[in-house]
CSV table of C-alpha atoms in Angstrom, one decimal:
chain,number,residue,atom,x,y,z
A,1,UNK,CA,0.0,0.0,0.0
A,2,UNK,CA,1.2,3.5,-0.9
A,3,UNK,CA,0.9,6.4,1.6
A,4,UNK,CA,0.7,9.7,-0.4
A,5,UNK,CA,1.6,12.7,1.7
A,6,UNK,CA,0.6,16.1,0.5
A,7,UNK,CA,-2.3,15.0,-1.8
A,8,UNK,CA,-3.9,18.4,-1.9
A,9,UNK,CA,-1.0,20.1,-3.6
A,10,UNK,CA,-0.4,20.6,-7.3
A,11,UNK,CA,1.8,17.5,-7.7
A,12,UNK,CA,0.2,15.4,-5.0
A,13,UNK,CA,-3.2,15.7,-6.5
A,14,UNK,CA,-2.0,14.4,-9.8
A,15,UNK,CA,-0.1,11.5,-8.1
A,16,UNK,CA,-3.4,10.6,-6.4
A,17,UNK,CA,-5.2,10.7,-9.7
A,18,UNK,CA,-2.7,8.4,-11.3
A,19,UNK,CA,-2.6,6.0,-8.3
A,20,UNK,CA,-6.4,5.7,-8.8
A,21,UNK,CA,-6.0,5.2,-12.6
A,22,UNK,CA,-3.5,2.4,-12.1
A,23,UNK,CA,-5.6,0.8,-9.4
A,24,UNK,CA,-2.8,1.0,-6.9
A,25,UNK,CA,-3.9,0.6,-3.3
A,26,UNK,CA,-3.2,3.8,-1.4
A,27,UNK,CA,-4.1,6.1,1.4
A,28,UNK,CA,-3.6,9.9,1.3
A,29,UNK,CA,-3.2,12.7,3.7
A,30,UNK,CA,-2.4,16.4,3.7
A,31,UNK,CA,-2.3,18.7,6.7
A,32,UNK,CA,-4.3,16.4,8.9
A,33,UNK,CA,-1.1,14.5,9.7
A,34,UNK,CA,1.6,16.8,10.9
A,35,UNK,CA,4.9,15.7,9.3
A,36,UNK,CA,6.9,17.9,11.7
A,37,UNK,CA,5.6,15.8,14.5
A,38,UNK,CA,7.4,12.4,14.5
A,39,UNK,CA,4.9,11.0,17.0
A,40,UNK,CA,2.0,11.8,14.8
A,41,UNK,CA,3.6,10.0,11.9
A,42,UNK,CA,4.4,7.0,14.0
A,43,UNK,CA,0.8,6.9,15.2
A,44,UNK,CA,-0.5,7.0,11.6
A,45,UNK,CA,1.6,4.2,10.4
A,46,UNK,CA,0.7,2.1,13.5
A,47,UNK,CA,-2.9,2.5,12.5
A,48,UNK,CA,-2.1,1.6,8.9
A,49,UNK,CA,0.2,-1.3,9.1
A,50,UNK,CA,0.4,-2.3,5.4
A,51,UNK,CA,2.3,0.7,4.0
A,52,UNK,CA,5.1,-0.4,1.7
A,53,UNK,CA,5.7,3.0,-0.1
A,54,UNK,CA,5.6,6.6,1.1
A,55,UNK,CA,5.5,9.4,-1.5
A,56,UNK,CA,6.2,12.8,0.1
A,57,UNK,CA,4.8,15.7,-2.0
A,58,UNK,CA,4.4,18.0,1.0
A,59,UNK,CA,6.6,21.1,1.1
A,60,UNK,CA,6.9,24.8,1.8
A,61,UNK,CA,7.2,26.2,-1.7
A,62,UNK,CA,6.6,30.0,-1.3
A,63,UNK,CA,10.1,31.1,-2.3
A,64,UNK,CA,9.9,34.7,-1.3
A,65,UNK,CA,7.8,34.1,1.8
A,66,UNK,CA,10.3,31.6,3.0
A,67,UNK,CA,12.7,34.4,3.7
A,68,UNK,CA,10.2,35.8,6.2
A,69,UNK,CA,9.4,32.4,7.7
A,70,UNK,CA,12.7,30.4,7.7
A,71,UNK,CA,11.8,28.3,10.7
A,72,UNK,CA,8.5,27.1,9.3
A,73,UNK,CA,10.2,26.4,5.9
A,74,UNK,CA,12.9,24.4,7.7
A,75,UNK,CA,10.3,22.4,9.7
A,76,UNK,CA,8.3,21.4,6.6
A,77,UNK,CA,11.1,21.0,4.1
A,78,UNK,CA,13.8,19.5,6.3
A,79,UNK,CA,12.5,18.3,9.7
A,80,UNK,CA,9.3,16.9,8.1
A,81,UNK,CA,11.1,15.1,5.3
A,82,UNK,CA,13.6,13.6,7.8
A,83,UNK,CA,10.7,12.5,10.0
A,84,UNK,CA,9.0,10.7,7.1
A,85,UNK,CA,12.3,9.0,6.2
A,86,UNK,CA,12.7,7.9,9.8
A,87,UNK,CA,9.2,6.3,9.8
A,88,UNK,CA,9.8,4.7,6.4
A,89,UNK,CA,13.0,3.1,7.8
A,90,UNK,CA,11.2,1.9,10.9
A,91,UNK,CA,8.4,0.1,9.0
A,92,UNK,CA,10.6,-1.1,6.1
A,93,UNK,CA,8.9,1.1,3.5
A,94,UNK,CA,10.4,2.7,0.4
A,95,UNK,CA,10.2,6.4,0.1
A,96,UNK,CA,10.0,8.9,-2.8
A,97,UNK,CA,10.8,12.5,-1.8
A,98,UNK,CA,10.4,15.5,-4.1
A,99,UNK,CA,13.1,18.1,-4.2
A,100,UNK,CA,14.0,21.0,-6.4
A,101,UNK,CA,16.5,22.7,-8.8
A,102,UNK,CA,16.9,25.4,-6.1
A,103,UNK,CA,19.4,23.2,-4.3
A,104,UNK,CA,21.9,24.6,-7.0
A,105,UNK,CA,23.0,28.2,-7.1
A,106,UNK,CA,22.4,28.5,-10.9
A,107,UNK,CA,25.9,29.7,-11.8
A,108,UNK,CA,26.5,26.7,-14.1
A,109,UNK,CA,26.4,26.8,-17.8
A,110,UNK,CA,25.7,23.1,-18.6
A,111,UNK,CA,22.9,20.9,-17.2
A,112,UNK,CA,23.4,19.9,-13.6
A,113,UNK,CA,23.9,16.2,-12.9
A,114,UNK,CA,22.9,14.4,-9.7
A,115,UNK,CA,26.6,14.2,-8.5
A,116,UNK,CA,27.3,17.9,-8.8
A,117,UNK,CA,27.8,19.7,-5.5
A,118,UNK,CA,24.7,21.6,-4.2
A,119,UNK,CA,24.9,25.3,-3.2
A,120,UNK,CA,21.5,26.8,-2.5
A,121,UNK,CA,21.0,30.5,-2.6
A,122,UNK,CA,18.1,31.3,-0.3
A,123,UNK,CA,16.0,29.9,2.5
A,124,UNK,CA,13.8,27.8,0.2
A,125,UNK,CA,16.7,26.2,-1.5
A,126,UNK,CA,18.6,25.7,1.7
A,127,UNK,CA,15.7,24.0,3.5
A,128,UNK,CA,15.1,21.7,0.6
A,129,UNK,CA,18.8,20.8,0.5
A,130,UNK,CA,18.6,20.1,4.3
A,131,UNK,CA,15.6,17.9,3.6
A,132,UNK,CA,17.6,15.9,1.0
A,133,UNK,CA,20.4,15.3,3.5
A,134,UNK,CA,18.1,14.2,6.3
A,135,UNK,CA,16.2,11.8,4.0
A,136,UNK,CA,19.4,10.2,2.9
A,137,UNK,CA,20.7,10.1,6.5
A,138,UNK,CA,17.5,8.4,7.9
A,139,UNK,CA,16.8,6.1,4.9
A,140,UNK,CA,19.7,4.8,2.9
A,141,UNK,CA,17.6,3.5,0.0
A,142,UNK,CA,15.4,6.5,-0.5
A,143,UNK,CA,14.4,8.0,-3.8
A,144,UNK,CA,14.9,11.8,-4.3
A,145,UNK,CA,13.3,13.3,-7.4
A,146,UNK,CA,14.5,16.9,-8.1
A,147,UNK,CA,12.2,18.8,-10.4
A,148,UNK,CA,11.7,22.4,-11.6
A,149,UNK,CA,9.3,24.9,-13.1
A,150,UNK,CA,6.3,22.8,-12.2
A,151,UNK,CA,2.8,23.3,-13.6
A,152,UNK,CA,-0.3,21.1,-13.9
A,153,UNK,CA,-4.1,20.9,-13.9
A,154,UNK,CA,-4.6,21.7,-10.2
A,155,UNK,CA,-3.3,24.6,-8.3
A,156,UNK,CA,-1.9,28.0,-9.3
A,157,UNK,CA,1.1,28.0,-11.6
A,158,UNK,CA,2.9,29.9,-14.3
A,159,UNK,CA,0.8,28.6,-17.2
A,160,UNK,CA,-2.5,29.6,-15.6
A,161,UNK,CA,-1.1,32.9,-14.5
A,162,UNK,CA,0.1,33.7,-18.0
A,163,UNK,CA,-3.2,32.7,-19.6
A,164,UNK,CA,-5.1,34.9,-17.2
A,165,UNK,CA,-2.8,37.9,-17.7
A,166,UNK,CA,-2.8,37.5,-21.5
A,167,UNK,CA,-6.6,37.5,-21.5
A,168,UNK,CA,-6.8,40.6,-19.3
A,169,UNK,CA,-3.8,42.8,-20.2
A,170,UNK,CA,-2.6,44.5,-23.4
A,171,UNK,CA,1.0,43.8,-22.5
A,172,UNK,CA,3.1,41.9,-19.9
A,173,UNK,CA,6.8,41.7,-19.1
A,174,UNK,CA,8.4,38.3,-18.4
A,175,UNK,CA,11.9,37.5,-17.2
A,176,UNK,CA,14.3,36.4,-20.0
A,177,UNK,CA,17.6,35.8,-18.1
A,178,UNK,CA,16.6,32.7,-16.1
A,179,UNK,CA,17.0,29.3,-17.8
A,180,UNK,CA,15.2,26.1,-16.8
A,181,UNK,CA,13.0,23.3,-18.0
A,182,UNK,CA,9.2,23.5,-17.5
A,183,UNK,CA,7.8,20.3,-16.0
A,184,UNK,CA,4.2,19.1,-16.2
A,185,UNK,CA,2.9,17.3,-13.1
A,186,UNK,CA,1.3,14.7,-15.4
A,187,UNK,CA,4.8,13.6,-16.5
A,188,UNK,CA,6.4,13.7,-13.1
A,189,UNK,CA,3.6,11.8,-11.5
A,190,UNK,CA,4.0,9.2,-14.3
A,191,UNK,CA,7.7,8.7,-13.3
A,192,UNK,CA,6.6,8.3,-9.7
A,193,UNK,CA,4.1,5.6,-10.6
A,194,UNK,CA,6.6,3.8,-12.8
A,195,UNK,CA,9.0,3.7,-9.9
A,196,UNK,CA,6.4,2.2,-7.6
A,197,UNK,CA,5.2,-0.4,-10.0
A,198,UNK,CA,8.7,-1.6,-11.0
A,199,UNK,CA,8.7,-4.0,-13.9
A,200,UNK,CA,4.9,-3.9,-14.4
A,201,UNK,CA,3.5,-2.0,-17.3
A,202,UNK,CA,2.4,1.6,-17.0
A,203,UNK,CA,0.4,3.3,-19.6
A,204,UNK,CA,1.1,0.3,-21.9
A,205,UNK,CA,4.9,0.7,-21.7
A,206,UNK,CA,7.1,-1.9,-20.0
A,207,UNK,CA,10.0,-0.3,-18.1
A,208,UNK,CA,12.8,-1.2,-15.8
A,209,UNK,CA,13.0,-1.2,-12.0
A,210,UNK,CA,14.5,2.1,-10.8
A,211,UNK,CA,17.4,1.7,-8.2
A,212,UNK,CA,17.2,4.0,-5.2
A,213,UNK,CA,19.1,7.3,-5.4
A,214,UNK,CA,18.8,11.0,-6.6
A,215,UNK,CA,17.2,11.6,-10.0
A,216,UNK,CA,16.5,14.7,-12.0
A,217,UNK,CA,13.0,14.7,-13.4
A,218,UNK,CA,12.0,17.7,-15.6
A,219,UNK,CA,10.8,18.4,-19.1
A,220,UNK,CA,13.4,17.9,-21.8
A,221,UNK,CA,15.2,20.9,-23.2
A,222,UNK,CA,15.7,24.4,-21.8
A,223,UNK,CA,14.0,27.8,-22.1
A,224,UNK,CA,13.5,31.1,-20.3
A,225,UNK,CA,10.4,32.3,-18.6
A,226,UNK,CA,9.9,34.7,-21.5
A,227,UNK,CA,10.1,32.0,-24.2
A,228,UNK,CA,7.9,29.8,-22.0
A,229,UNK,CA,5.3,32.6,-22.0
A,230,UNK,CA,5.6,33.1,-25.8
A,231,UNK,CA,4.9,29.4,-26.3
A,232,UNK,CA,1.9,29.5,-23.9
A,233,UNK,CA,0.6,32.5,-25.9
A,234,UNK,CA,1.1,30.8,-29.3
A,235,UNK,CA,-0.7,27.6,-28.2
A,236,UNK,CA,-3.4,29.5,-26.3
A,237,UNK,CA,-4.2,31.6,-29.4
A,238,UNK,CA,-4.2,28.5,-31.6
A,239,UNK,CA,-6.6,26.7,-29.3
A,240,UNK,CA,-8.9,29.6,-28.6
A,241,UNK,CA,-7.8,29.7,-24.9
A,242,UNK,CA,-6.4,33.2,-25.3
A,243,UNK,CA,-9.0,35.5,-26.9
A,244,UNK,CA,-7.3,38.9,-27.1
A,245,UNK,CA,-4.0,40.4,-28.4
A,246,UNK,CA,-1.3,40.8,-25.7
A,247,UNK,CA,2.2,42.0,-26.2
A,248,UNK,CA,4.8,40.0,-24.3
A,249,UNK,CA,7.9,42.0,-23.5
A,250,UNK,CA,11.3,40.5,-22.2
A,251,UNK,CA,12.8,42.0,-19.1
A,252,UNK,CA,15.7,41.2,-16.8
A,253,UNK,CA,15.3,39.7,-13.3
A,254,UNK,CA,16.6,43.0,-11.9
A,255,UNK,CA,14.0,45.0,-14.0
A,256,UNK,CA,11.3,42.7,-12.8
A,257,UNK,CA,12.2,43.4,-9.2
A,258,UNK,CA,12.2,40.0,-7.6
A,259,UNK,CA,12.9,40.2,-3.9
A,260,UNK,CA,14.7,36.9,-3.7
A,261,UNK,CA,17.7,35.7,-5.7
A,262,UNK,CA,16.8,32.8,-7.9
A,263,UNK,CA,19.1,30.4,-9.9
A,264,UNK,CA,19.9,32.0,-13.2
A,265,UNK,CA,20.5,28.6,-14.8
A,266,UNK,CA,18.7,25.6,-13.4
A,267,UNK,CA,18.7,23.1,-16.2
A,268,UNK,CA,18.9,19.5,-14.9
A,269,UNK,CA,20.4,16.6,-16.8
A,270,UNK,CA,17.9,13.7,-17.1
A,271,UNK,CA,20.5,11.2,-18.4
A,272,UNK,CA,20.5,9.1,-15.3
A,273,UNK,CA,16.7,8.7,-15.2
A,274,UNK,CA,16.5,8.0,-18.9
A,275,UNK,CA,19.1,5.3,-18.7
A,276,UNK,CA,17.6,3.7,-15.6
A,277,UNK,CA,14.1,3.5,-16.9
A,278,UNK,CA,14.9,3.2,-20.6
A,279,UNK,CA,12.8,6.3,-20.9
A,280,UNK,CA,12.0,8.8,-23.6
A,281,UNK,CA,11.2,12.1,-21.9
A,282,UNK,CA,9.0,14.5,-23.9
A,283,UNK,CA,10.2,18.0,-24.6
A,284,UNK,CA,8.8,20.8,-22.5
A,285,UNK,CA,7.0,22.1,-25.6
A,286,UNK,CA,5.3,18.7,-26.3
A,287,UNK,CA,4.1,18.4,-22.7
A,288,UNK,CA,2.9,22.0,-22.6
A,289,UNK,CA,0.9,21.5,-25.9
A,290,UNK,CA,-0.6,18.2,-24.6
A,291,UNK,CA,-1.6,19.8,-21.3
A,292,UNK,CA,-3.2,22.9,-22.9
A,293,UNK,CA,-5.1,20.7,-25.4
A,294,UNK,CA,-6.3,18.2,-22.8
A,295,UNK,CA,-9.8,18.3,-21.1
A,296,UNK,CA,-7.9,18.7,-17.8
A,297,UNK,CA,-6.8,22.2,-18.8
A,298,UNK,CA,-8.8,25.0,-17.2
A,299,UNK,CA,-8.2,28.6,-16.8
A,300,UNK,CA,-7.7,29.5,-13.2
A,301,UNK,CA,-9.6,32.4,-11.7
A,302,UNK,CA,-7.8,35.7,-11.2
């Protein structure tokens, strides 16, 4: 049985959907079980003795607000993750923990591999890095999936924000000096399900069993937020999702006025994941088009 933690979030809700689709026995919790309280976690697994996998999608993800609430971010991203790993180790369960590109400082010029040293810039990145270390310390055979620029059907994200702005503004400015790889929750959830099911078939495709370790899981290719926005606009106009003309202007991070320093380059190499699962990862453009063309796409309210 799978225990999904953080099932109300953007990624967790999609993992829950795909667990149901694949008829995998699971239980799911969100804030009703406090991950920062080891006793609460132990009590929950005692009441649910058949857990064999734990998927941790819970996190403090507000990058700018984390600078104002460092203790809370540390509790959720580090202490909580470590507690979950401790419980997984105690009951002999496997664990998948979701991490982020923000564990790197973004000064690189080539895609980051899993063995490159981490050097987070701000509170959010530091607490996620601390979480990785505690998970590895408390559970030797844990899975850590680092992702980036996440969007999906549920929850506020860049795609929905852009569509709303493009339908309401004559012009918008978008940062063009940060590079990364947009990632759809539908794809990332699929890799999580593939890991859980091992050699069984998922979505009609046989795949290999993934060894424990750190893996980078993002869309294929790289782009800037500005070019990401241009692609959203192009597809949106084509599909009738965006119904007015909107000028999209490039600007620098400094011009945009971000309060927290973000990695300028956070492209992650997926070579390890692709080798391990014999996997073809779709380009970020392919995933974006599939998402915006799907019945799951909906325009979020302003």
